[in-house]
Amino acid sequence: MIDDTILFYLITKREVGAAKVHAGASPGWLFAYWFLNTMEWFRYFGIGQQTGWQDGRSFGHAKTYTLSFFRSFDTRTPPLLTYIVLRTPGELTLQLRSGLGLGLRYRLTLTEPRARTRTSERRVPHQIREVPYSNRTPPSPTPNILNQDKLCTRMSSSQLKQSPVCIADLEDHAKTKLNQMTYEYYHCGANDQETVKDNLEAYRRYKLRPRVLRDVSTVNTSTTLFGTEYSLPLGIAPSAMQRLAGGNGELDTSRAAARAGVPMCLSTFATTSLEEVIAAGREVSKQENMPENDYWLQLYVYQNRQTSEKLVKRAEAAGFSALVLTVDSPWMGKRYNELRNNFMLPAHLELGNFKGMGVKTYGELETLKRQGKAVDPTELEAALAAKNVNDASLSWDMAIDWLRSITKMKIIVKGLITEEDALLALDHKVDAIWISNHGGRQLDGSVSTLDALPEIARVAKGKVPILFDGGVTRGTDILKAVALGADMAFIGRSVLWGLAYDGQAGVELALGLLRSEFELGMALSGCAKVGDIKRELLGVVRADGYGLAKL
């Protein structure tokens, strides 16, 4: 790769600064520009001024600027020089296409202009105006959101010594403390992880339309669900095997939830028994002289109904107020990282909800076997014979009617992302609908939960509470979810990052960060209370790329 330094004014006829051109054939590059400029076959169109280094459309810490050249004798023809995009600080990507369809790519590195001399009268421009991409050139690929957490600038090694100031910081800290198997188990999703990425990316498609000159001297973030008042429309979603994150796992989460005044949904596959989890939260409520916190049990229905029924009865006896029936997992999704890492529960941990039940699930026995523990082959056969596996034949009538017959707890159906299923849920008189795609861990390529939310809210809002999870890492994410119709948003991975960072205190920090960001987002949007958050607060970018379309 040959490098040549030219002045950018050779291209723009304006002195913007020095540019370093990287091209496969440097003489060809210079000849092309000499030829195009001297023959005047091209003219520059759309220049404004050089973009300020602090401004511009953000791609994390990078900016995007676009330039365009057209044939001077016929502006109806498509531009040959289709775009120049700054992708990383100081770098531009240039694509040139010839009339024969041949394409050349160049990378230019811009430097800030040298100090002006007294003999020069030219003024260095300060901004470059953005112009649309050519239809002939596809946009550059979306950056890897899994690695950038919605394009937030990541912490450097020196900054990791500082306290986290956002959920992305918590994840950075967690990554340094967790082994690869555990971090990827929590972080990753199914197959190519398209749904994981889209859950995060969806929030960027909805833009806030803040209202001003409204009294937000006091902002009330509290909300009511099932007749109970919570400190904000945020809850803790079920996440399996939390002791993998370190500390006391689900016990730390329970205590943090009780102190924060938010509901907690416990996973069937917790590494702490449901009785211990609710007792830990009740103790905190008593010590803090607070109302008792609400606890819900997430439930998989096994083919062997007796196994599931025992869990339901135990939860009700312990004081759980709702069952959250997971319906998006008749089969388990394929997660490449778990296969590559040979994921298994470490030998010192166990699935607390099955301890002492006198039953062994097939998955539990397989884990024991992979841990190197002795497992009688007849036990595996017995687990299959006992049908202690998820029931893939479960139907609406079968599931809801059966649960109604064995418990008085509220029944919440988790895993809906379509209007059709929401209508069926209403027909079966469920107590709430939980929009979820399992954090992108089941069907890869399915719709993001935020995009599914308006469709379900259209038929269910006001009839039953609408719960929601998927990619919530900002206070404004909660704000957007509520504006689109959710009564409460839930977080899973953010809790796990807090656990890994500092146990109970880390979970409290995660909840506190989201609470303060949500409160700030409300204030800056002109909302003094949760009831002020309406659909009109949001817009989407128009299809032509100009302006917002109101919802």
Coordinates of C-alpha atoms in Angstrom, one line a residue:
M1 CA 0.0 0.0 0.0
I2 CA 1.6 3.3 -1.2
D3 CA 1.0 6.5 0.8
D4 CA 1.0 10.0 -0.7
T5 CA 0.2 13.2 1.0
I6 CA -1.8 15.8 -0.9
L7 CA -3.8 18.9 0.1
F8 CA -7.4 18.3 0.4
Y9 CA -8.1 21.4 -1.6
L10 CA -7.1 19.5 -4.7
I11 CA -10.4 17.7 -4.2
T12 CA -12.6 20.4 -2.7
K13 CA -10.8 23.6 -4.0
R14 CA -10.8 24.7 -0.3
E15 CA -8.0 24.4 2.1
V16 CA -9.4 22.1 4.8
G17 CA -6.2 20.4 6.0
A18 CA -3.8 17.7 5.0
A19 CA -5.0 14.4 3.8
K20 CA -3.1 11.2 3.5
V21 CA -4.3 8.9 0.7
H22 CA -3.9 5.2 0.8
A23 CA -4.4 3.6 -2.6
G24 CA -3.3 0.5 -4.3
A25 CA -1.8 2.5 -7.2
S26 CA -0.7 6.0 -6.0
P27 CA 0.2 7.4 -9.4
G28 CA -3.2 6.3 -10.8
W29 CA -4.9 8.2 -7.9
L30 CA -3.0 11.4 -8.6
F31 CA -3.5 11.2 -12.4
A32 CA -7.2 10.6 -11.9
Y33 CA -7.6 13.7 -9.8
W34 CA -5.4 15.7 -12.2
F35 CA -7.4 14.5 -15.1
L36 CA -10.8 15.1 -13.5
N37 CA -9.9 18.5 -12.3
T38 CA -8.2 19.8 -15.4
M39 CA -10.8 18.4 -17.8
E40 CA -13.5 19.7 -15.5
W41 CA -15.6 16.6 -16.0
F42 CA -16.6 16.8 -12.3
R43 CA -17.7 19.5 -10.1
Y44 CA -17.9 19.4 -6.3
F45 CA -21.4 19.6 -5.0
G46 CA -22.7 20.0 -1.4
I47 CA -19.7 21.4 0.5
G48 CA -20.3 23.5 3.5
Q49 CA -17.6 23.8 6.1
Q50 CA -15.4 21.4 8.0
T51 CA -17.3 19.6 10.7
G52 CA -16.3 20.6 14.3
W53 CA -14.5 17.8 16.1
Q54 CA -17.1 17.8 18.9
D55 CA -20.2 17.6 16.6
G56 CA -21.6 15.4 13.8
R57 CA -23.7 12.3 13.7
S58 CA -22.4 9.9 16.3
F59 CA -21.2 6.4 15.7
G60 CA -19.8 6.0 19.2
H61 CA -16.8 8.1 19.4
A62 CA -16.6 8.4 15.6
K63 CA -18.4 10.8 13.3
T64 CA -20.0 10.4 9.9
Y65 CA -19.5 13.0 7.2
T66 CA -20.6 12.7 3.6
L67 CA -19.3 14.4 0.4
S68 CA -20.5 14.0 -3.1
F69 CA -19.3 14.7 -6.7
F70 CA -21.5 15.0 -9.7
R71 CA -20.8 15.3 -13.4
S72 CA -20.9 18.9 -14.2
F73 CA -22.5 18.6 -17.6
D74 CA -25.4 16.4 -16.5
T75 CA -26.5 16.5 -12.9
R76 CA -29.2 13.8 -13.5
T77 CA -26.6 11.1 -13.7
P78 CA -25.7 9.3 -10.5
P79 CA -22.5 10.5 -8.7
L80 CA -19.4 8.6 -9.3
L81 CA -17.7 9.6 -6.0
T82 CA -20.5 8.3 -3.8
Y83 CA -19.4 8.9 -0.3
I84 CA -16.7 9.8 2.2
V85 CA -17.4 8.5 5.7
L86 CA -15.4 9.1 8.9
R87 CA -15.6 5.8 10.7
T88 CA -12.9 6.2 13.3
P89 CA -11.4 9.4 14.7
G90 CA -9.5 11.1 11.9
E91 CA -10.2 8.5 9.1
L92 CA -12.3 8.8 6.1
T93 CA -13.4 6.1 3.7
L94 CA -13.8 7.1 0.1
Q95 CA -15.5 5.0 -2.6
L96 CA -15.1 5.8 -6.3
R97 CA -17.1 4.0 -9.0
S98 CA -16.4 4.4 -12.7
G99 CA -19.0 4.4 -15.4
L100 CA -18.1 0.8 -16.1
G101 CA -19.2 -0.2 -12.7
L102 CA -15.6 -0.7 -11.4
G103 CA -15.1 0.4 -7.8
L104 CA -12.1 1.7 -6.0
R105 CA -11.8 2.4 -2.2
Y106 CA -9.5 4.9 -0.6
R107 CA -8.9 5.7 3.0
L108 CA -8.0 9.3 3.9
T109 CA -6.7 10.5 7.2
L110 CA -7.6 14.1 8.0
T111 CA -5.5 16.2 10.2
E112 CA -6.5 19.5 11.6
P113 CA -5.2 22.5 9.6
R114 CA -1.8 24.0 10.5
A115 CA -1.8 27.4 12.2
R116 CA -2.6 30.2 9.8
T117 CA 0.3 32.5 8.7
R118 CA -0.2 36.3 8.3
T119 CA 0.3 36.1 4.6
S120 CA -2.7 33.8 4.1
E121 CA -6.0 35.5 3.9
R122 CA -8.1 32.3 3.5
R123 CA -10.3 31.3 6.4
V124 CA -10.4 27.6 7.2
P125 CA -13.9 26.3 7.1
H126 CA -15.3 24.8 10.3
Q127 CA -18.0 22.4 9.2
I128 CA -18.8 19.9 6.4
R129 CA -22.5 19.6 5.7
E130 CA -23.9 16.1 5.5
V131 CA -25.5 15.1 2.3
P132 CA -27.4 11.9 1.5
Y133 CA -25.8 8.7 0.5
S134 CA -26.0 7.8 -3.2
N135 CA -28.6 5.1 -3.9
R136 CA -25.9 3.2 -5.8
T137 CA -23.7 2.7 -2.7
P138 CA -25.0 0.7 0.2
P139 CA -24.3 2.1 3.7
S140 CA -21.4 0.7 5.6
P141 CA -22.1 -2.2 7.9
T142 CA -23.5 -1.4 11.4
P143 CA -20.8 -1.5 14.0
N144 CA -20.7 -4.5 16.2
I145 CA -23.2 -3.6 18.9
L146 CA -22.4 -6.6 21.0
N147 CA -18.9 -5.2 21.6
Q148 CA -19.9 -1.6 21.9
D149 CA -23.1 -1.8 23.9
K150 CA -25.2 0.5 21.7
L151 CA -22.1 2.3 20.6
C152 CA -21.2 3.7 24.0
T153 CA -17.5 4.5 24.3
R154 CA -15.9 1.7 26.3
M155 CA -13.8 2.1 29.4
S156 CA -10.0 2.1 29.0
S157 CA -7.8 -0.1 31.3
S158 CA -7.0 3.0 33.4
Q159 CA -10.7 4.0 33.6
L160 CA -11.6 0.6 34.9
K161 CA -10.2 1.8 38.3
Q162 CA -13.0 4.3 38.4
S163 CA -16.6 3.7 39.6
P164 CA -19.0 2.8 36.8
V165 CA -21.2 5.7 35.6
C166 CA -23.5 3.7 33.2
I167 CA -24.5 0.1 32.5
A168 CA -21.8 -0.2 29.8
D169 CA -19.2 0.5 32.5
L170 CA -20.6 -2.2 34.7
E171 CA -20.3 -4.7 31.8
D172 CA -16.7 -3.6 31.2
H173 CA -15.9 -4.3 34.9
A174 CA -17.8 -7.6 34.9
K175 CA -15.9 -8.8 31.8
T176 CA -12.7 -8.4 33.7
K177 CA -14.0 -10.5 36.6
L178 CA -15.8 -13.3 34.8
N179 CA -14.2 -16.2 33.0
Q180 CA -14.9 -16.5 29.3
M181 CA -17.4 -19.3 29.7
T182 CA -19.6 -17.4 32.2
Y183 CA -19.3 -14.0 30.5
E184 CA -20.3 -15.4 27.1
Y185 CA -23.1 -17.4 28.6
Y186 CA -24.6 -14.2 30.0
H187 CA -23.7 -11.9 27.1
C188 CA -24.4 -13.9 24.0
G189 CA -27.5 -15.1 22.2
A190 CA -28.6 -17.7 19.7
N191 CA -26.9 -18.4 16.4
D192 CA -25.6 -15.2 14.7
Q193 CA -27.0 -13.1 17.5
E194 CA -29.0 -10.9 15.1
T195 CA -31.9 -10.6 17.6
V196 CA -29.5 -9.6 20.5
K197 CA -28.1 -6.9 18.3
D198 CA -31.5 -5.7 17.1
N199 CA -32.9 -5.6 20.6
L200 CA -30.2 -2.9 21.3
E201 CA -30.3 -1.2 17.9
A202 CA -34.1 -0.8 18.1
Y203 CA -33.9 2.1 20.6
R204 CA -32.0 4.2 18.0
R205 CA -34.9 3.9 15.6
Y206 CA -37.2 5.9 18.0
K207 CA -36.3 9.5 18.6
L208 CA -37.5 11.6 21.6
R209 CA -39.5 14.7 20.9
P210 CA -39.1 16.6 24.2
R211 CA -41.6 19.2 25.3
V212 CA -40.4 22.4 27.0
L213 CA -41.6 25.0 29.5
R214 CA -43.3 22.5 31.6
D215 CA -43.0 22.3 35.4
V216 CA -40.5 19.5 36.1
S217 CA -39.2 21.0 39.3
T218 CA -40.4 17.7 40.9
V219 CA -40.3 14.4 38.9
N220 CA -42.2 11.4 40.3
T221 CA -41.0 8.1 38.8
S222 CA -43.3 5.8 40.7
T223 CA -45.9 3.6 39.1
T224 CA -48.6 1.1 40.1
L225 CA -48.9 -2.5 38.9
F226 CA -51.4 -5.0 40.2
G227 CA -52.4 -2.5 42.9
T228 CA -48.9 -2.2 44.2
E229 CA -46.8 1.0 44.0
Y230 CA -43.2 0.7 42.8
S231 CA -40.5 3.3 42.8
L232 CA -40.2 3.3 39.0
P233 CA -41.5 1.2 36.0
L234 CA -38.6 -1.2 36.2
G235 CA -38.3 -4.8 37.4
I236 CA -35.8 -7.6 37.5
A237 CA -36.2 -10.2 34.8
P238 CA -35.5 -13.9 35.5
S239 CA -31.8 -14.8 34.8
A240 CA -30.6 -18.3 35.4
M241 CA -27.6 -19.4 37.6
Q242 CA -26.8 -16.0 39.1
R243 CA -24.2 -17.5 41.5
L244 CA -22.0 -17.9 38.4
A245 CA -21.5 -14.1 38.6
G246 CA -20.0 -14.5 42.0
G247 CA -21.1 -13.5 45.5
N248 CA -24.4 -14.7 46.7
G249 CA -26.1 -14.6 43.4
E250 CA -29.9 -14.5 43.6
L251 CA -29.7 -13.6 47.3
D252 CA -27.8 -10.4 46.5
T253 CA -30.3 -9.6 43.7
S254 CA -33.2 -10.2 46.1
R255 CA -31.9 -7.8 48.7
A256 CA -31.1 -5.2 46.1
A257 CA -34.6 -5.5 44.7
A258 CA -36.2 -5.1 48.1
R259 CA -34.2 -2.0 48.9
A260 CA -35.0 -0.4 45.5
G261 CA -38.7 -1.2 45.7
V262 CA -38.9 -3.1 42.4
P263 CA -40.4 -6.6 41.7
M264 CA -38.1 -9.6 41.1
C265 CA -38.9 -12.5 38.9
L266 CA -36.9 -15.6 39.9
S267 CA -35.7 -18.2 37.3
T268 CA -36.7 -21.8 37.6
F269 CA -33.0 -22.5 37.1
A270 CA -31.8 -20.4 39.9
T271 CA -28.7 -21.5 41.9
T272 CA -30.6 -20.6 45.1
S273 CA -33.9 -22.0 46.3
L274 CA -37.0 -19.9 45.9
E275 CA -37.6 -20.0 49.7
E276 CA -34.2 -18.6 50.4
V277 CA -34.5 -15.9 47.8
I278 CA -37.8 -14.5 49.1
A279 CA -36.7 -14.8 52.7
A280 CA -33.6 -12.6 52.0
G281 CA -35.8 -9.9 50.5
R282 CA -38.4 -10.0 53.3
E283 CA -35.6 -9.6 55.8
V284 CA -34.4 -6.4 54.1
S285 CA -37.9 -5.0 53.9
K286 CA -38.3 -5.6 57.6
Q287 CA -34.9 -4.0 58.5
E288 CA -35.6 -1.0 56.3
N289 CA -39.2 -0.7 57.5
M290 CA -40.5 -0.9 53.9
P291 CA -43.5 -2.7 52.4
E292 CA -42.8 -6.3 51.5
N293 CA -41.4 -6.6 48.0
D294 CA -43.2 -8.7 45.3
Y295 CA -41.6 -11.9 44.0
W296 CA -42.7 -13.8 40.9
L297 CA -41.6 -17.3 39.8
Q298 CA -40.7 -17.9 36.2
L299 CA -41.9 -21.3 35.2
Y300 CA -41.1 -23.9 32.6
V301 CA -43.8 -26.6 32.3
Y302 CA -42.4 -30.1 32.2
Q303 CA -44.0 -33.0 30.5
N304 CA -44.1 -34.5 34.0
R305 CA -46.7 -32.1 35.5
Q306 CA -45.9 -33.2 39.0
T307 CA -42.5 -31.7 38.9
S308 CA -43.8 -28.3 37.7
E309 CA -46.8 -28.5 40.2
K310 CA -44.4 -29.0 43.1
L311 CA -42.6 -25.8 42.2
V312 CA -45.8 -23.9 41.8
K313 CA -47.1 -25.1 45.2
R314 CA -43.8 -24.2 46.9
A315 CA -43.7 -20.7 45.4
E316 CA -47.3 -20.0 46.5
A317 CA -46.6 -21.3 50.1
A318 CA -43.4 -19.1 50.3
G319 CA -45.3 -15.9 49.4
F320 CA -44.7 -15.5 45.7
S321 CA -47.5 -13.5 44.1
A322 CA -47.3 -14.4 40.4
L323 CA -46.3 -17.2 38.0
V324 CA -44.5 -16.1 34.9
L325 CA -45.1 -18.8 32.3
T326 CA -42.3 -18.8 29.7
V327 CA -43.8 -19.8 26.4
D328 CA -41.0 -19.1 23.9
S329 CA -39.0 -22.2 24.7
P330 CA -40.7 -25.4 23.6
W331 CA -37.2 -26.3 22.3
M332 CA -34.0 -24.7 23.5
G333 CA -32.2 -22.3 21.2
K334 CA -28.8 -23.1 19.7
R335 CA -26.1 -20.9 21.3
Y336 CA -22.7 -21.4 19.6
N337 CA -20.7 -20.0 22.5
E338 CA -22.1 -22.5 24.9
L339 CA -21.2 -25.3 22.6
R340 CA -17.7 -23.9 21.9
N341 CA -17.1 -23.3 25.6
N342 CA -18.6 -26.6 26.7
F343 CA -20.7 -24.7 29.1
M344 CA -21.7 -26.4 32.4
L345 CA -22.6 -25.4 35.9
P346 CA -19.4 -25.6 38.1
A347 CA -19.3 -28.5 40.5
H348 CA -19.7 -26.4 43.6
L349 CA -23.1 -25.0 42.4
E350 CA -26.5 -26.6 42.0
L351 CA -30.0 -25.7 40.8
G352 CA -31.5 -24.7 44.1
N353 CA -35.1 -25.1 43.2
F354 CA -34.7 -28.8 42.5
K355 CA -32.7 -29.6 45.7
G356 CA -34.6 -31.9 48.0
M357 CA -37.5 -32.4 45.6
G358 CA -36.6 -36.0 45.0
V359 CA -36.6 -35.4 41.2
K360 CA -33.8 -35.1 38.7
T361 CA -34.2 -33.3 35.4
Y362 CA -32.5 -34.6 32.4
G363 CA -30.5 -31.3 32.0
E364 CA -29.4 -31.5 35.7
L365 CA -28.1 -35.0 35.2
E366 CA -26.3 -34.1 32.0
T367 CA -24.6 -31.3 33.9
L368 CA -23.5 -33.6 36.7
K369 CA -22.1 -36.0 34.1
R370 CA -20.1 -33.2 32.4
Q371 CA -18.8 -32.1 35.8
G372 CA -17.2 -35.5 36.1
K373 CA -19.5 -36.7 38.8
A374 CA -20.8 -40.3 38.7
V375 CA -24.2 -40.5 37.1
D376 CA -26.0 -43.8 36.9
P377 CA -27.1 -44.3 33.3
T378 CA -30.4 -45.6 34.6
E379 CA -31.0 -42.1 36.2
L380 CA -30.7 -40.5 32.8
E381 CA -33.2 -43.0 31.4
A382 CA -35.4 -42.4 34.4
A383 CA -35.4 -38.6 33.9
L384 CA -36.4 -39.1 30.3
A385 CA -39.0 -41.7 31.3
A386 CA -40.3 -39.3 34.0
K387 CA -40.6 -36.6 31.3
N388 CA -38.7 -34.0 33.4
V389 CA -38.1 -32.0 30.2
N390 CA -39.9 -29.0 28.7
D391 CA -43.3 -29.9 27.3
A392 CA -43.2 -29.0 23.6
S393 CA -46.8 -30.0 23.2
L394 CA -48.1 -27.2 25.5
S395 CA -51.0 -25.3 24.1
W396 CA -53.0 -22.3 25.3
D397 CA -55.9 -24.3 26.7
M398 CA -53.7 -26.9 28.2
A399 CA -51.3 -24.5 29.9
I400 CA -53.5 -21.7 31.3
D401 CA -56.4 -24.0 32.3
W402 CA -54.0 -26.3 34.1
L403 CA -52.3 -23.5 36.0
R404 CA -55.6 -22.0 37.0
S405 CA -56.6 -25.3 38.5
I406 CA -53.5 -25.6 40.8
T407 CA -52.9 -22.0 42.0
K408 CA -54.5 -18.7 42.9
M409 CA -51.3 -16.7 42.0
K410 CA -51.5 -14.3 39.1
I411 CA -50.6 -15.8 35.7
I412 CA -48.3 -13.8 33.4
V413 CA -47.4 -15.1 30.0
K414 CA -43.9 -14.3 29.0
G415 CA -42.5 -14.6 25.4
L416 CA -45.2 -12.9 23.2
I417 CA -44.1 -10.7 20.3
T418 CA -47.2 -10.8 18.0
E419 CA -50.6 -9.3 18.1
E420 CA -52.2 -12.6 17.3
D421 CA -50.8 -14.2 20.4
A422 CA -51.7 -11.2 22.5
L423 CA -55.3 -11.6 21.5
L424 CA -55.2 -15.3 22.4
A425 CA -53.7 -14.3 25.8
L426 CA -56.6 -11.9 26.4
D427 CA -59.1 -14.6 25.4
H428 CA -57.6 -16.9 28.1
K429 CA -57.8 -14.1 30.6
V430 CA -54.2 -14.0 31.6
D431 CA -53.3 -11.4 34.3
A432 CA -50.5 -9.7 32.2
I433 CA -48.6 -10.0 28.9
W434 CA -44.8 -10.0 29.0
I435 CA -43.2 -9.1 25.6
S436 CA -39.9 -10.9 25.3
N437 CA -37.8 -12.8 22.9
H438 CA -35.7 -14.4 25.7
G439 CA -33.0 -11.8 25.3
G440 CA -32.2 -13.1 21.8
R441 CA -31.3 -16.5 23.2
Q442 CA -34.0 -18.6 21.4
L443 CA -35.1 -17.8 17.8
D444 CA -32.4 -15.8 16.1
G445 CA -33.8 -13.3 13.6
S446 CA -37.0 -12.7 15.4
V447 CA -38.4 -9.2 15.8
S448 CA -36.9 -6.9 18.4
T449 CA -39.1 -6.5 21.5
L450 CA -39.3 -2.7 21.1
D451 CA -40.6 -3.1 17.6
A452 CA -43.1 -5.7 18.7
L453 CA -44.3 -3.5 21.5
P454 CA -46.6 -1.1 19.5
E455 CA -48.3 -4.0 17.8
I456 CA -49.2 -5.6 21.1
A457 CA -50.1 -2.4 22.8
R458 CA -52.6 -1.6 20.1
V459 CA -54.8 -4.5 21.2
A460 CA -53.9 -5.0 24.8
K461 CA -53.2 -1.6 26.3
G462 CA -55.6 -0.8 29.2
K463 CA -56.9 -4.4 29.2
V464 CA -54.0 -6.1 31.1
P465 CA -50.6 -4.8 32.2
I466 CA -48.0 -5.0 29.4
L467 CA -44.5 -6.0 30.7
F468 CA -41.4 -5.7 28.5
D469 CA -37.8 -6.7 28.3
G470 CA -35.0 -6.7 25.8
G471 CA -31.9 -4.5 25.5
V472 CA -32.7 -2.0 28.3
T473 CA -29.4 -0.4 29.3
R474 CA -30.4 3.3 29.5
G475 CA -32.9 5.2 31.5
T476 CA -34.2 6.6 28.2
D477 CA -34.8 3.0 27.0
I478 CA -37.3 2.7 29.8
L479 CA -38.8 6.0 28.8
K480 CA -39.2 4.8 25.2
A481 CA -40.7 1.5 26.2
V482 CA -43.3 3.2 28.4
A483 CA -44.1 5.7 25.6
L484 CA -44.8 2.8 23.3
G485 CA -47.2 1.2 25.7
A486 CA -45.2 -0.8 28.3
D487 CA -46.4 -0.6 31.9
M488 CA -43.1 -1.8 33.2
A489 CA -39.7 -2.7 31.7
F490 CA -37.4 -5.4 33.0
I491 CA -33.6 -5.9 33.0
G492 CA -31.6 -9.2 33.0
R493 CA -28.0 -8.8 31.9
S494 CA -27.6 -5.4 33.6
V495 CA -28.3 -7.1 36.9
L496 CA -25.7 -9.8 36.2
W497 CA -23.1 -7.1 35.4
G498 CA -23.9 -5.5 38.7
L499 CA -23.6 -8.8 40.5
A500 CA -20.2 -9.5 39.0
Y501 CA -19.0 -6.0 39.8
D502 CA -19.9 -5.9 43.5
G503 CA -22.7 -8.3 44.5
Q504 CA -25.7 -6.7 46.2
A505 CA -24.1 -3.2 46.0
G506 CA -23.4 -3.7 42.3
V507 CA -27.1 -4.6 41.6
E508 CA -28.2 -1.6 43.7
L509 CA -25.8 0.5 41.6
A510 CA -27.3 -0.8 38.3
L511 CA -30.8 0.0 39.5
G512 CA -29.7 3.4 40.8
L513 CA -28.0 4.3 37.5
L514 CA -31.1 3.4 35.5
R515 CA -33.4 5.2 38.0
S516 CA -31.4 8.5 37.8
E517 CA -31.2 8.3 34.0
F518 CA -34.9 7.6 33.8
E519 CA -35.7 10.6 36.1
L520 CA -33.4 12.8 34.0
G521 CA -34.9 11.6 30.8
M522 CA -38.4 12.4 32.1
A523 CA -37.4 15.9 33.2
L524 CA -35.7 16.8 29.9
S525 CA -38.7 15.4 28.0
G526 CA -41.1 17.6 30.0
C527 CA -42.7 14.7 31.9
A528 CA -43.3 15.3 35.6
K529 CA -44.9 11.9 36.2
V530 CA -45.0 8.5 34.5
G531 CA -48.5 9.2 33.3
D532 CA -47.2 12.1 31.3
I533 CA -45.1 9.7 29.1
K534 CA -47.3 9.4 26.0
R535 CA -46.8 7.9 22.5
E536 CA -46.5 11.5 21.1
L537 CA -43.2 11.8 22.9
L538 CA -41.6 9.6 20.2
G539 CA -41.0 9.9 16.5
V540 CA -39.2 7.8 13.8
V541 CA -36.9 9.0 11.1
R542 CA -38.7 9.3 7.8
A543 CA -38.0 6.8 5.1
D544 CA -36.3 9.5 3.0
G545 CA -34.0 10.3 5.9
Y546 CA -35.2 13.8 6.5
G547 CA -37.1 14.8 9.6
L548 CA -39.2 12.8 12.0
A549 CA -42.6 11.2 11.5
K550 CA -44.7 11.4 14.6
L551 CA -46.1 8.2 16.1

